[in-house]
Short mmCIF file of C-alpha atoms and ligand atoms in Angstrom, two decimals:
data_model
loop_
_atom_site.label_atom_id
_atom_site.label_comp_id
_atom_site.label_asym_id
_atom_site.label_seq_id
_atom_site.Cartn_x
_atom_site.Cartn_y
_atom_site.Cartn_z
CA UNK A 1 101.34 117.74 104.71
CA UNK A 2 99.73 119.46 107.59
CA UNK A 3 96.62 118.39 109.04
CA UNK A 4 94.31 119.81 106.49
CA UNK A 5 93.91 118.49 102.94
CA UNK A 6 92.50 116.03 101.33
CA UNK A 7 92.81 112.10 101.11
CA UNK A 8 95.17 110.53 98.29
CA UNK A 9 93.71 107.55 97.11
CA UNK A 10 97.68 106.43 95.90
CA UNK A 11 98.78 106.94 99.42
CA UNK A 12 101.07 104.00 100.04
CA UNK A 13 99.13 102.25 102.45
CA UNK A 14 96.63 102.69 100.28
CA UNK A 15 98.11 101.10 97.23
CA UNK A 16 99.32 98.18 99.59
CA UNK A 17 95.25 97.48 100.51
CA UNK A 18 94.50 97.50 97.14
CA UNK A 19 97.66 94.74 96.48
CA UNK A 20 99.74 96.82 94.47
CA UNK A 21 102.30 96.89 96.59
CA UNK A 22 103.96 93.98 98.73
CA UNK A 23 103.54 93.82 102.62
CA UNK A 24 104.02 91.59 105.18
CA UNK A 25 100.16 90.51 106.07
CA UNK A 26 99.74 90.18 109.91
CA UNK A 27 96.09 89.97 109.78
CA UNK A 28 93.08 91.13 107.73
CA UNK A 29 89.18 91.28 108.45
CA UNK A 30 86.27 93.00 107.18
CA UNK A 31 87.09 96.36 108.66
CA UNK A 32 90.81 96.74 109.72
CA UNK A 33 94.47 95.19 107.77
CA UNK A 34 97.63 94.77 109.78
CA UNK A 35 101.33 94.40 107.98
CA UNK A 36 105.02 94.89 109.49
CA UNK A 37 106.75 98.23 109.47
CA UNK A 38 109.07 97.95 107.01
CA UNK A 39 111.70 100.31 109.05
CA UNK A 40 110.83 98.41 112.33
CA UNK A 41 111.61 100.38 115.24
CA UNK A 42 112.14 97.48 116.81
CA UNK A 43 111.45 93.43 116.63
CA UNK A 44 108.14 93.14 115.32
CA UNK A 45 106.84 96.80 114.87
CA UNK A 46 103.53 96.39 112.74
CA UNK A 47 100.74 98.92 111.56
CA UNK A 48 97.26 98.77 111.55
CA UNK A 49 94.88 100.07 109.32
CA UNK A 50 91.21 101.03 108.63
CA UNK A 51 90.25 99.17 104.86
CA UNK A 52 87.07 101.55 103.89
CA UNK A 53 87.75 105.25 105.77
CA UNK A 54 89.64 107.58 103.97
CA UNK A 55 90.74 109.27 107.07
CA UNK A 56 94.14 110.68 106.82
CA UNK A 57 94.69 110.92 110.53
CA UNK A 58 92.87 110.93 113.64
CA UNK A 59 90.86 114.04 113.27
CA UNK A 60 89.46 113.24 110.31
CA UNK A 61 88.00 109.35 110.80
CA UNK A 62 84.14 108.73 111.82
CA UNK A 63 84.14 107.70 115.83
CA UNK A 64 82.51 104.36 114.60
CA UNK A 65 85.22 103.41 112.25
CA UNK A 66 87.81 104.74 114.90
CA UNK A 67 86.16 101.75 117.33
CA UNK A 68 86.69 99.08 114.72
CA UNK A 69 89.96 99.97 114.15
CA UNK A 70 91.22 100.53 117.84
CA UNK A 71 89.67 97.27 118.39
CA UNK A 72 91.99 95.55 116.07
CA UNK A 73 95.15 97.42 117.53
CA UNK A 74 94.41 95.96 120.67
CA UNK A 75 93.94 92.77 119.08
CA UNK A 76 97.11 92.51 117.39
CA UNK A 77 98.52 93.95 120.44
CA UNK A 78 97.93 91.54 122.46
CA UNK A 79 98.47 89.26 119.90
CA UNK A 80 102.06 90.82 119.67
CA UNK A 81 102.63 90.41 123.61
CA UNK A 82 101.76 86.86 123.23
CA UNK A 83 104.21 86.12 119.66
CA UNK A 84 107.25 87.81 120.98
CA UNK A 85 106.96 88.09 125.05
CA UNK A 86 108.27 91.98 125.40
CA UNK A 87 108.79 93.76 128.34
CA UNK A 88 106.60 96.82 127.09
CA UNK A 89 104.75 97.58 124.00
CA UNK A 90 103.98 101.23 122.93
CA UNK A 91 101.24 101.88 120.47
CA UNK A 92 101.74 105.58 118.47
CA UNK A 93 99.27 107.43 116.12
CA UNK A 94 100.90 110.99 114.32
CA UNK A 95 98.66 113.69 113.21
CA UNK A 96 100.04 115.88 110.41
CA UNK A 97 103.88 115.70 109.07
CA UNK A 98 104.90 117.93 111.85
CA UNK A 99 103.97 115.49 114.22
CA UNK A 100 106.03 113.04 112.41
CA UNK A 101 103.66 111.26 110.07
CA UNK A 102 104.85 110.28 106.88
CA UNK A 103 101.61 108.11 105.34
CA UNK A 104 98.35 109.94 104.98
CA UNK A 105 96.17 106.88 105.71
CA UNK A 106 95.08 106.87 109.30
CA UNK A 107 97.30 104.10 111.19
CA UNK A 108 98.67 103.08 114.69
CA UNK A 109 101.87 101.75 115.02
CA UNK A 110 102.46 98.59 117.81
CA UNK A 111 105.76 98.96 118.58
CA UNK A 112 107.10 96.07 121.29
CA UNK A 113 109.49 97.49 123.32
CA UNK A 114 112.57 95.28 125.03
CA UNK A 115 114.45 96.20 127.84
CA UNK A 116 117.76 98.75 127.78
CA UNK A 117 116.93 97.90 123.84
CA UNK A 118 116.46 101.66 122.62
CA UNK A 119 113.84 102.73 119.90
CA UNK A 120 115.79 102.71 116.60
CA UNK A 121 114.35 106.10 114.17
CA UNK A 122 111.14 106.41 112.89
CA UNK A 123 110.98 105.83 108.88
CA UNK A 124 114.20 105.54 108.15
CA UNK A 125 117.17 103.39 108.11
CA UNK A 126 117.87 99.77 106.40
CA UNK A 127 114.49 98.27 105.35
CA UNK A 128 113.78 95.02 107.01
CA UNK A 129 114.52 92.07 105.34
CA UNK A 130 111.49 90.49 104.10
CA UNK A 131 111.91 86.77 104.71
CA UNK A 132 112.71 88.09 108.55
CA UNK A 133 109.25 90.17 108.27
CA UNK A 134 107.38 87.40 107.12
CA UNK A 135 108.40 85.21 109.97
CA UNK A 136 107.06 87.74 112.59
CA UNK A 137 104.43 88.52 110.94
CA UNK A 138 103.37 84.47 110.96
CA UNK A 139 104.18 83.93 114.71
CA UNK A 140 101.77 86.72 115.40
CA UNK A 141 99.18 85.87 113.52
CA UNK A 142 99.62 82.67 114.99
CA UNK A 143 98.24 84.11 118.12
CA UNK A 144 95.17 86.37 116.99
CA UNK A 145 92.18 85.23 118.82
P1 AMP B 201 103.95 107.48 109.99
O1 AMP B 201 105.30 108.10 109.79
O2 AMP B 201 103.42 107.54 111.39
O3 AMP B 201 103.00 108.02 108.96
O4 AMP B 201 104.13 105.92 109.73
C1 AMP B 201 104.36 105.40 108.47
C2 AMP B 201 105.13 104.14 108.68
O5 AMP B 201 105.15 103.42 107.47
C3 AMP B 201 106.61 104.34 109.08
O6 AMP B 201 106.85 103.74 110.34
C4 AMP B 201 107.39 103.65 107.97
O7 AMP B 201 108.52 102.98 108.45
C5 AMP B 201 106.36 102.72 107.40
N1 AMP B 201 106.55 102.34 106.01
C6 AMP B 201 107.01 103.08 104.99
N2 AMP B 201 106.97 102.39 103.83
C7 AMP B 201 106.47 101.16 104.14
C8 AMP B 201 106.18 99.98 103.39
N3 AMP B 201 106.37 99.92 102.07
N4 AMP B 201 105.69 98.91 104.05
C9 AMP B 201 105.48 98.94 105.38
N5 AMP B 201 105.72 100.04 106.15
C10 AMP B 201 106.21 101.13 105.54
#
């Protein structure tokens, strides 16, 4: 899908807000929803989501709704930093499947990085096992302010 087009409601992330589909909660408030990756780039890799724009990518999303939900990425950010002590943490946003996104719901990606531990591929691989999610996903939302 290129940048233009319009919003699928059954987008996965989309269908995982809504609870049809499983996920690995992090954290959930009024305005923004956090769950792991389920091909983690690396220990601990989560999302983070806006709940009411229908924003497919950056472009698209209201600037006020873009400040909710950057606020939350740099909650569970930190939150991240504090749960699983990495040496660096990247956060990533793609615009358009040529720019490598594969969901059409607006998300960041906080992706921990470890030293001379390189970045496994980007939506693909051996899904995470979900017991193994689960336990991240506790021990960071064990440290959400
Ligand atoms: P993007 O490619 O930037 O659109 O990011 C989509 C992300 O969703 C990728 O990193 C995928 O690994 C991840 N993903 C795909 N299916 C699921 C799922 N069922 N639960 C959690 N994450 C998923």
């Amino acid at each position: 899908m290129s940048l233009d087009g319009a919003y699928d409601p059954d987008n996965l992330f989309a269908r995982i807000l809504r609870g049809e589909l499983p996920c690995a909660k992090v954290y959930e408030d009024a305005d923004v929803f956090a769950f792991m990756d389920i091909f983690p780039q690396s220990r601990g890799h989560l999302l983070v989501i806006g709940k009411a724009s229908r924003a497919r990518n950056l472009l698209d999303v209201e600037p006020g709704d873009l400040a909710k939900l950057i606020a939350g990425v740099q909650r569970l950010a930190r939150a991240t930093r504090a749960a699983l002590k990495p040496d660096g943490l990247a956060v990533s946003q793609f615009n358009g499947a040529p720019a490598g996104q594969t969901v059409f719901h607006l998300h960041f990606h906080v992706i921990p990085r470890y030293a001379h531990e390189p970045l496994r591929g980007h939506a693909q691989g051996t899904a995470a096992d979900a017991d193994e999610l689960a336990v991240l996903a506790r021990a960071i939302a064990a440290e959400i302010d």
